[in-house]
């Protein structure tokens, strides 16, 4: 599936493994493909930066004209603003000290447009007078957060209560994983039909945000969004780096841009080798296999332990000390496993960048 020539790194002699490698050309390609899918308009993409976790990658998006984003933590938020993002939605319900911290950031960054999600009047009351925008979180059937979209009267009343701080509707249909794209598109569009009616009932909607990675193309193809009175934006984040899961769900033209470089460390039994990329490097949250081995569709990664990844392979096993390139099944938590990433251009390591938004801020202000 993945050709070695697209991922070969020539100067690995001094690299400690496992190591995260980000291929700059592939990142640029993926961002261009996404913007092209949106009619060439970078303002229609509000990427979720939980995937990239790196100021370097966020700056790359800004260079492509993408100046609005979503994030899940205050550390992601400050990193995105440092990277040049001008409009950031913290798309996670904030309570207690987390909400107070966001208020502090808003005061410190008065020129930034910062917004939050709300789903009830109590949440909304805590943001009144703060200057922070509010999106109403609409539940499209994922049943994780938000108001169910058939509760039209409740949504309308809440929008009225938000007053001038109301910015629009947030509709994350991240559960749209129907394998057949035509069926997925029909299901997504049926939800968008309801969303359009909800937006019409609310009125005064300036922005509607939909579509994680599996529904991205569905949001782009829904014609009423293009002619609506509000600004419509899709919000996939995974597409910047991609992984084996997303490649199977998105339109052609994308390339995985983040791989884990691992070293072969053992030949435990015939037909098997072990490399140093267990679940503390390549995330196992999406199940086994956790990854694919570049240029080796015939290799089968097995269940990892913390630092070990056994791989079954037919024929001759790779030599101990040799390198393998692993494309994660779920790239977002994989990136979060690393403090630093190698930046690759033309098969060469051209820099080291911090994964500056991994983890979280210090939990107690001192």
Short mmCIF file of C-alpha atoms in Angstrom, two decimals:
data_model
loop_
_atom_site.label_atom_id
_atom_site.label_comp_id
_atom_site.label_asym_id
_atom_site.label_seq_id
_atom_site.Cartn_x
_atom_site.Cartn_y
_atom_site.Cartn_z
CA UNK A 1 0.00 0.00 0.00
CA UNK A 2 2.78 2.46 0.90
CA UNK A 3 5.88 2.67 -1.27
CA UNK A 4 9.33 2.83 0.32
CA UNK A 5 10.40 5.58 -2.07
CA UNK A 6 7.80 7.88 -0.50
CA UNK A 7 9.21 7.32 3.01
CA UNK A 8 12.90 6.53 2.66
CA UNK A 9 15.14 8.56 4.99
CA UNK A 10 18.79 8.56 3.98
CA UNK A 11 20.55 9.83 7.09
CA UNK A 12 19.37 7.60 9.94
CA UNK A 13 22.75 6.54 11.32
CA UNK A 14 22.56 8.80 14.37
CA UNK A 15 18.82 8.55 15.00
CA UNK A 16 17.63 6.97 18.24
CA UNK A 17 14.50 4.91 17.70
CA UNK A 18 11.56 4.79 17.90
CA UNK A 19 11.36 8.22 16.27
CA UNK A 20 8.49 10.21 14.79
CA UNK A 21 9.13 11.41 11.24
CA UNK A 22 6.99 14.05 9.55
CA UNK A 23 7.31 14.29 5.77
CA UNK A 24 6.89 17.96 4.88
CA UNK A 25 6.05 17.32 1.22
CA UNK A 26 3.22 14.99 2.20
CA UNK A 27 1.85 17.49 4.74
CA UNK A 28 1.76 20.19 2.06
CA UNK A 29 0.15 17.78 -0.38
CA UNK A 30 -2.56 16.80 2.10
CA UNK A 31 -3.37 20.40 2.94
CA UNK A 32 -3.62 21.31 -0.76
CA UNK A 33 -5.87 18.31 -1.48
CA UNK A 34 -8.18 19.29 1.38
CA UNK A 35 -8.44 22.91 0.25
CA UNK A 36 -9.04 21.81 -3.36
CA UNK A 37 -11.88 19.56 -2.13
CA UNK A 38 -13.42 22.70 -0.59
CA UNK A 39 -13.41 24.56 -3.88
CA UNK A 40 -10.01 26.13 -3.27
CA UNK A 41 -11.28 28.10 -0.27
CA UNK A 42 -9.03 27.62 2.80
CA UNK A 43 -11.53 29.51 4.96
CA UNK A 44 -13.92 26.53 4.70
CA UNK A 45 -11.53 24.28 6.65
CA UNK A 46 -11.39 24.51 10.43
CA UNK A 47 -8.91 21.69 11.17
CA UNK A 48 -8.82 20.04 14.57
CA UNK A 49 -5.23 20.45 15.74
CA UNK A 50 -5.49 17.52 18.19
CA UNK A 51 -3.94 15.46 15.38
CA UNK A 52 -0.80 17.42 14.61
CA UNK A 53 -0.03 18.69 18.14
CA UNK A 54 2.86 20.69 16.64
CA UNK A 55 3.29 24.43 16.19
CA UNK A 56 5.33 23.58 13.08
CA UNK A 57 2.34 21.87 11.42
CA UNK A 58 -0.10 24.55 12.54
CA UNK A 59 2.16 27.22 11.01
CA UNK A 60 2.17 25.14 7.83
CA UNK A 61 -1.62 25.33 7.72
CA UNK A 62 -1.53 29.10 8.24
CA UNK A 63 0.87 29.36 5.29
CA UNK A 64 -1.77 27.59 3.21
CA UNK A 65 -4.30 30.25 4.24
CA UNK A 66 -6.01 28.25 7.00
CA UNK A 67 -6.33 30.66 9.93
CA UNK A 68 -9.15 29.03 11.91
CA UNK A 69 -9.02 25.79 13.88
CA UNK A 70 -10.55 23.57 16.54
CA UNK A 71 -8.72 22.28 19.58
CA UNK A 72 -9.44 20.17 22.65
CA UNK A 73 -7.07 21.53 25.32
CA UNK A 74 -5.82 24.90 26.47
CA UNK A 75 -2.28 23.87 25.51
CA UNK A 76 -3.43 23.16 21.95
CA UNK A 77 -5.18 26.54 21.97
CA UNK A 78 -2.13 28.57 23.00
CA UNK A 79 0.05 26.64 20.57
CA UNK A 80 -2.36 27.34 17.71
CA UNK A 81 -2.45 31.05 18.53
CA UNK A 82 1.35 31.13 18.70
CA UNK A 83 1.38 29.53 15.24
CA UNK A 84 -0.69 32.36 13.79
CA UNK A 85 -4.23 31.00 13.99
CA UNK A 86 -6.64 33.90 14.36
CA UNK A 87 -9.89 32.08 15.19
CA UNK A 88 -9.90 29.07 17.53
CA UNK A 89 -12.79 27.03 18.90
CA UNK A 90 -12.08 24.97 22.00
CA UNK A 91 -14.43 22.15 21.06
CA UNK A 92 -14.56 20.40 24.39
CA UNK A 93 -16.92 21.12 27.32
CA UNK A 94 -15.04 23.22 29.87
CA UNK A 95 -15.89 23.35 33.56
CA UNK A 96 -14.26 24.63 36.73
CA UNK A 97 -10.59 25.56 36.59
CA UNK A 98 -10.42 24.65 32.88
CA UNK A 99 -13.00 27.33 32.09
CA UNK A 100 -11.18 29.87 34.27
CA UNK A 101 -7.94 29.13 32.43
CA UNK A 102 -9.61 29.79 29.08
CA UNK A 103 -10.82 33.15 30.36
CA UNK A 104 -7.22 33.98 31.30
CA UNK A 105 -6.02 33.08 27.81
CA UNK A 106 -8.73 35.25 26.26
CA UNK A 107 -7.63 38.22 28.36
CA UNK A 108 -3.98 37.62 27.43
CA UNK A 109 -4.83 37.30 23.71
CA UNK A 110 -7.35 40.10 23.08
CA UNK A 111 -6.81 40.10 19.31
CA UNK A 112 -7.68 36.40 18.95
CA UNK A 113 -11.21 35.23 18.22
CA UNK A 114 -11.78 32.47 20.80
CA UNK A 115 -14.94 30.42 21.15
CA UNK A 116 -16.32 27.56 23.24
CA UNK A 117 -19.10 24.98 23.01
CA UNK A 118 -22.25 25.19 25.14
CA UNK A 119 -25.27 22.93 25.42
CA UNK A 120 -27.27 24.44 28.29
CA UNK A 121 -28.07 27.76 29.93
CA UNK A 122 -25.87 27.07 32.96
CA UNK A 123 -22.77 26.68 30.79
CA UNK A 124 -23.70 29.76 28.81
CA UNK A 125 -24.09 31.89 31.94
CA UNK A 126 -20.47 31.23 32.90
CA UNK A 127 -19.27 32.84 29.64
CA UNK A 128 -21.55 35.89 29.54
CA UNK A 129 -19.61 39.14 29.45
CA UNK A 130 -16.30 37.40 28.72
CA UNK A 131 -16.10 38.35 25.05
CA UNK A 132 -15.67 34.67 24.25
CA UNK A 133 -17.88 33.39 21.44
CA UNK A 134 -20.25 30.47 21.92
CA UNK A 135 -21.25 27.70 19.52
CA UNK A 136 -24.20 25.51 20.43
CA UNK A 137 -23.10 21.88 20.39
CA UNK A 138 -25.61 19.81 18.39
CA UNK A 139 -25.69 16.02 18.77
CA UNK A 140 -25.98 14.45 15.28
CA UNK A 141 -26.43 10.94 16.65
CA UNK A 142 -22.94 10.31 17.97
CA UNK A 143 -24.39 10.64 21.49
CA UNK A 144 -21.21 11.95 23.04
CA UNK A 145 -22.03 15.60 23.76
CA UNK A 146 -24.52 18.21 22.62
CA UNK A 147 -28.25 18.78 22.24
CA UNK A 148 -30.15 16.33 20.05
CA UNK A 149 -30.95 18.07 16.80
CA UNK A 150 -34.69 17.41 17.00
CA UNK A 151 -34.87 19.58 20.14
CA UNK A 152 -35.42 22.63 17.96
CA UNK A 153 -37.22 24.77 20.55
CA UNK A 154 -34.46 24.16 23.11
CA UNK A 155 -31.72 25.09 20.65
CA UNK A 156 -33.58 28.22 19.54
CA UNK A 157 -34.13 29.34 23.14
CA UNK A 158 -30.49 28.77 24.01
CA UNK A 159 -29.32 30.73 20.97
CA UNK A 160 -31.49 33.65 22.03
CA UNK A 161 -30.05 33.51 25.54
CA UNK A 162 -26.49 33.73 24.21
CA UNK A 163 -27.13 37.14 22.68
CA UNK A 164 -24.27 38.77 20.78
CA UNK A 165 -21.84 36.03 21.85
CA UNK A 166 -23.71 33.42 19.80
CA UNK A 167 -21.55 32.40 16.83
CA UNK A 168 -23.27 29.37 15.39
CA UNK A 169 -23.81 25.61 15.47
CA UNK A 170 -21.26 22.84 15.96
CA UNK A 171 -22.27 19.45 14.52
CA UNK A 172 -19.60 16.76 14.80
CA UNK A 173 -20.68 13.70 12.83
CA UNK A 174 -17.57 11.70 13.66
CA UNK A 175 -19.55 8.47 13.77
CA UNK A 176 -20.04 8.38 9.98
CA UNK A 177 -17.89 5.35 9.23
CA UNK A 178 -20.17 3.57 6.72
CA UNK A 179 -17.79 1.68 4.43
CA UNK A 180 -19.72 2.35 1.22
CA UNK A 181 -19.15 6.03 0.43
CA UNK A 182 -22.45 6.52 -1.39
CA UNK A 183 -24.36 5.21 1.63
CA UNK A 184 -22.24 7.33 3.98
CA UNK A 185 -22.92 10.43 1.90
CA UNK A 186 -26.68 9.76 1.87
CA UNK A 187 -26.71 9.30 5.65
CA UNK A 188 -24.61 12.42 6.24
CA UNK A 189 -26.73 14.53 3.87
CA UNK A 190 -29.92 13.39 5.61
CA UNK A 191 -28.45 14.75 8.85
CA UNK A 192 -27.43 17.98 7.13
CA UNK A 193 -31.01 18.41 5.86
CA UNK A 194 -32.15 18.44 9.50
CA UNK A 195 -29.29 20.75 10.41
CA UNK A 196 -30.33 23.26 7.74
CA UNK A 197 -33.87 23.31 9.15
CA UNK A 198 -32.45 23.83 12.63
CA UNK A 199 -30.26 26.70 11.43
CA UNK A 200 -33.27 28.30 9.73
CA UNK A 201 -35.30 28.05 12.94
CA UNK A 202 -32.50 29.60 14.98
CA UNK A 203 -31.76 32.42 12.51
CA UNK A 204 -28.80 34.77 12.98
CA UNK A 205 -26.35 31.87 12.52
CA UNK A 206 -22.99 33.12 11.31
CA UNK A 207 -21.19 29.78 11.13
CA UNK A 208 -21.99 26.07 11.00
CA UNK A 209 -19.20 23.56 11.64
CA UNK A 210 -19.60 19.94 10.55
CA UNK A 211 -17.67 16.93 9.37
CA UNK A 212 -14.78 15.17 10.95
CA UNK A 213 -12.51 13.12 8.72
CA UNK A 214 -14.92 10.35 7.56
CA UNK A 215 -17.66 12.87 6.68
CA UNK A 216 -15.39 15.56 5.24
CA UNK A 217 -16.18 14.82 1.59
CA UNK A 218 -19.88 14.56 2.46
CA UNK A 219 -19.82 18.07 3.91
CA UNK A 220 -17.96 19.37 0.88
CA UNK A 221 -20.49 17.83 -1.54
CA UNK A 222 -23.63 19.06 0.24
CA UNK A 223 -24.83 21.83 -2.09
CA UNK A 224 -27.03 23.79 0.39
CA UNK A 225 -23.95 24.53 2.51
CA UNK A 226 -22.37 26.37 -0.42
CA UNK A 227 -25.32 28.73 -0.86
CA UNK A 228 -26.31 29.16 2.79
CA UNK A 229 -26.46 32.54 4.50
CA UNK A 230 -23.96 31.28 7.09
CA UNK A 231 -20.32 30.31 6.70
CA UNK A 232 -19.98 26.52 6.53
CA UNK A 233 -16.74 24.86 7.59
CA UNK A 234 -15.64 21.25 7.79
CA UNK A 235 -13.36 20.28 10.67
CA UNK A 236 -11.24 17.19 9.87
CA UNK A 237 -7.85 17.18 11.58
CA UNK A 238 -6.50 13.74 10.72
CA UNK A 239 -6.16 14.59 7.03
CA UNK A 240 -3.07 16.74 7.64
CA UNK A 241 -1.05 13.65 8.61
CA UNK A 242 -3.41 10.76 7.72
CA UNK A 243 -3.15 7.16 8.93
CA UNK A 244 -4.19 3.71 7.73
CA UNK A 245 -7.76 4.26 8.95
CA UNK A 246 -8.32 7.63 7.31
CA UNK A 247 -6.74 6.61 4.01
CA UNK A 248 -9.52 4.05 3.68
CA UNK A 249 -12.25 6.66 4.27
CA UNK A 250 -11.22 9.81 2.42
CA UNK A 251 -10.95 10.72 -1.28
CA UNK A 252 -7.82 9.75 -3.23
CA UNK A 253 -4.77 12.00 -3.37
CA UNK A 254 -3.73 11.90 0.29
CA UNK A 255 -0.54 10.38 1.66
CA UNK A 256 0.32 9.46 5.26
CA UNK A 257 2.73 12.17 6.39
CA UNK A 258 3.66 10.85 9.85
CA UNK A 259 5.50 7.56 10.31
CA UNK A 260 7.32 5.97 13.21
CA UNK A 261 10.84 4.84 12.40
CA UNK A 262 11.68 1.70 14.38
CA UNK A 263 14.68 -0.60 14.66
CA UNK A 264 14.62 -4.38 14.43
CA UNK A 265 15.90 -5.62 17.81
CA UNK A 266 15.20 -9.36 17.87
CA UNK A 267 14.44 -12.53 15.89
CA UNK A 268 12.50 -14.44 18.56
CA UNK A 269 11.21 -17.30 16.37
CA UNK A 270 11.26 -18.28 12.72
CA UNK A 271 9.24 -15.91 10.55
CA UNK A 272 9.04 -13.19 13.17
CA UNK A 273 11.02 -10.11 14.15
CA UNK A 274 10.52 -7.61 16.94
CA UNK A 275 11.05 -3.86 16.65
CA UNK A 276 11.20 -1.14 19.30
CA UNK A 277 7.79 0.44 18.66
CA UNK A 278 5.34 -0.82 21.26
CA UNK A 279 2.16 0.93 22.30
CA UNK A 280 4.12 3.71 24.05
CA UNK A 281 5.13 4.88 20.58
CA UNK A 282 2.51 3.61 18.09
CA UNK A 283 -0.86 3.98 19.77
CA UNK A 284 -2.88 0.80 20.27
CA UNK A 285 -6.22 2.49 21.01
CA UNK A 286 -7.66 1.59 17.58
CA UNK A 287 -6.82 -2.08 17.96
CA UNK A 288 -4.43 -4.58 16.39
CA UNK A 289 -2.68 -4.26 14.04
CA UNK A 290 -1.59 -0.86 15.34
CA UNK A 291 0.17 0.03 12.11
CA UNK A 292 1.23 -1.02 8.64
CA UNK A 293 4.85 -1.57 7.57
CA UNK A 294 5.85 0.59 4.61
CA UNK A 295 6.46 -1.43 1.41
CA UNK A 296 5.53 -4.69 3.16
CA UNK A 297 1.83 -5.49 2.85
CA UNK A 298 2.80 -9.08 3.63
CA UNK A 299 4.08 -8.19 7.12
CA UNK A 300 1.59 -8.61 10.00
CA UNK A 301 2.18 -6.47 13.11
CA UNK A 302 0.98 -8.36 16.18
CA UNK A 303 -0.20 -7.22 19.61
CA UNK A 304 2.38 -4.83 21.05
CA UNK A 305 3.63 -4.52 24.60
CA UNK A 306 4.94 -1.27 26.00
CA UNK A 307 8.20 -1.13 24.07
CA UNK A 308 8.03 -4.18 21.78
CA UNK A 309 6.18 -4.77 18.53
CA UNK A 310 6.43 -8.32 17.15
CA UNK A 311 5.84 -8.64 13.41
CA UNK A 312 5.19 -11.83 11.47
CA UNK A 313 6.65 -11.95 7.99
CA UNK A 314 7.04 -14.56 5.28
CA UNK A 315 10.45 -15.35 3.93
CA UNK A 316 13.64 -13.76 5.19
CA UNK A 317 13.32 -11.49 8.23
CA UNK A 318 15.00 -8.06 8.19
CA UNK A 319 18.41 -7.90 9.85
CA UNK A 320 18.77 -6.87 13.47
CA UNK A 321 19.67 -3.19 13.51
CA UNK A 322 17.83 -2.42 10.27
CA UNK A 323 14.99 0.10 10.15
CA UNK A 324 11.31 -0.29 9.38
CA UNK A 325 8.82 2.52 8.73
CA UNK A 326 5.44 2.20 10.42
CA UNK A 327 2.26 4.02 9.35
CA UNK A 328 -0.02 4.27 12.43
CA UNK A 329 -3.57 3.01 12.40
CA UNK A 330 -4.49 6.04 14.55
CA UNK A 331 -2.08 8.92 14.11
CA UNK A 332 -3.52 11.42 16.63
CA UNK A 333 -2.53 9.63 19.87
CA UNK A 334 0.63 8.33 18.18
CA UNK A 335 1.90 11.88 17.66
CA UNK A 336 1.03 12.59 21.29
CA UNK A 337 3.47 9.85 22.36
CA UNK A 338 6.51 11.83 21.18
CA UNK A 339 8.26 14.91 22.52
CA UNK A 340 10.07 15.62 19.24
CA UNK A 341 9.57 14.94 15.55
CA UNK A 342 12.06 14.77 12.71
CA UNK A 343 11.11 16.90 9.70
CA UNK A 344 11.90 15.16 6.42
CA UNK A 345 12.38 16.81 3.02
CA UNK A 346 13.78 15.10 -0.05
CA UNK A 347 14.59 11.99 2.01
CA UNK A 348 16.75 13.99 4.41
CA UNK A 349 16.27 15.06 8.03
CA UNK A 350 16.18 18.84 7.80
CA UNK A 351 15.15 19.71 11.33
CA UNK A 352 13.81 18.65 14.71
CA UNK A 353 10.57 20.16 15.97
CA UNK A 354 8.93 19.86 19.37
CA UNK A 355 5.54 18.24 19.59
CA UNK A 356 4.69 21.37 21.49
CA UNK A 357 1.02 20.70 22.29
CA UNK A 358 1.37 17.13 23.53
CA UNK A 359 0.07 16.46 27.03
CA UNK A 360 -1.47 19.31 28.99
CA UNK A 361 -0.64 22.48 30.87
CA UNK A 362 0.49 22.42 34.51
CA UNK A 363 -2.75 21.53 36.37
CA UNK A 364 -2.41 24.11 39.15
CA UNK A 365 -1.30 27.68 38.64
CA UNK A 366 1.78 28.46 40.75
#
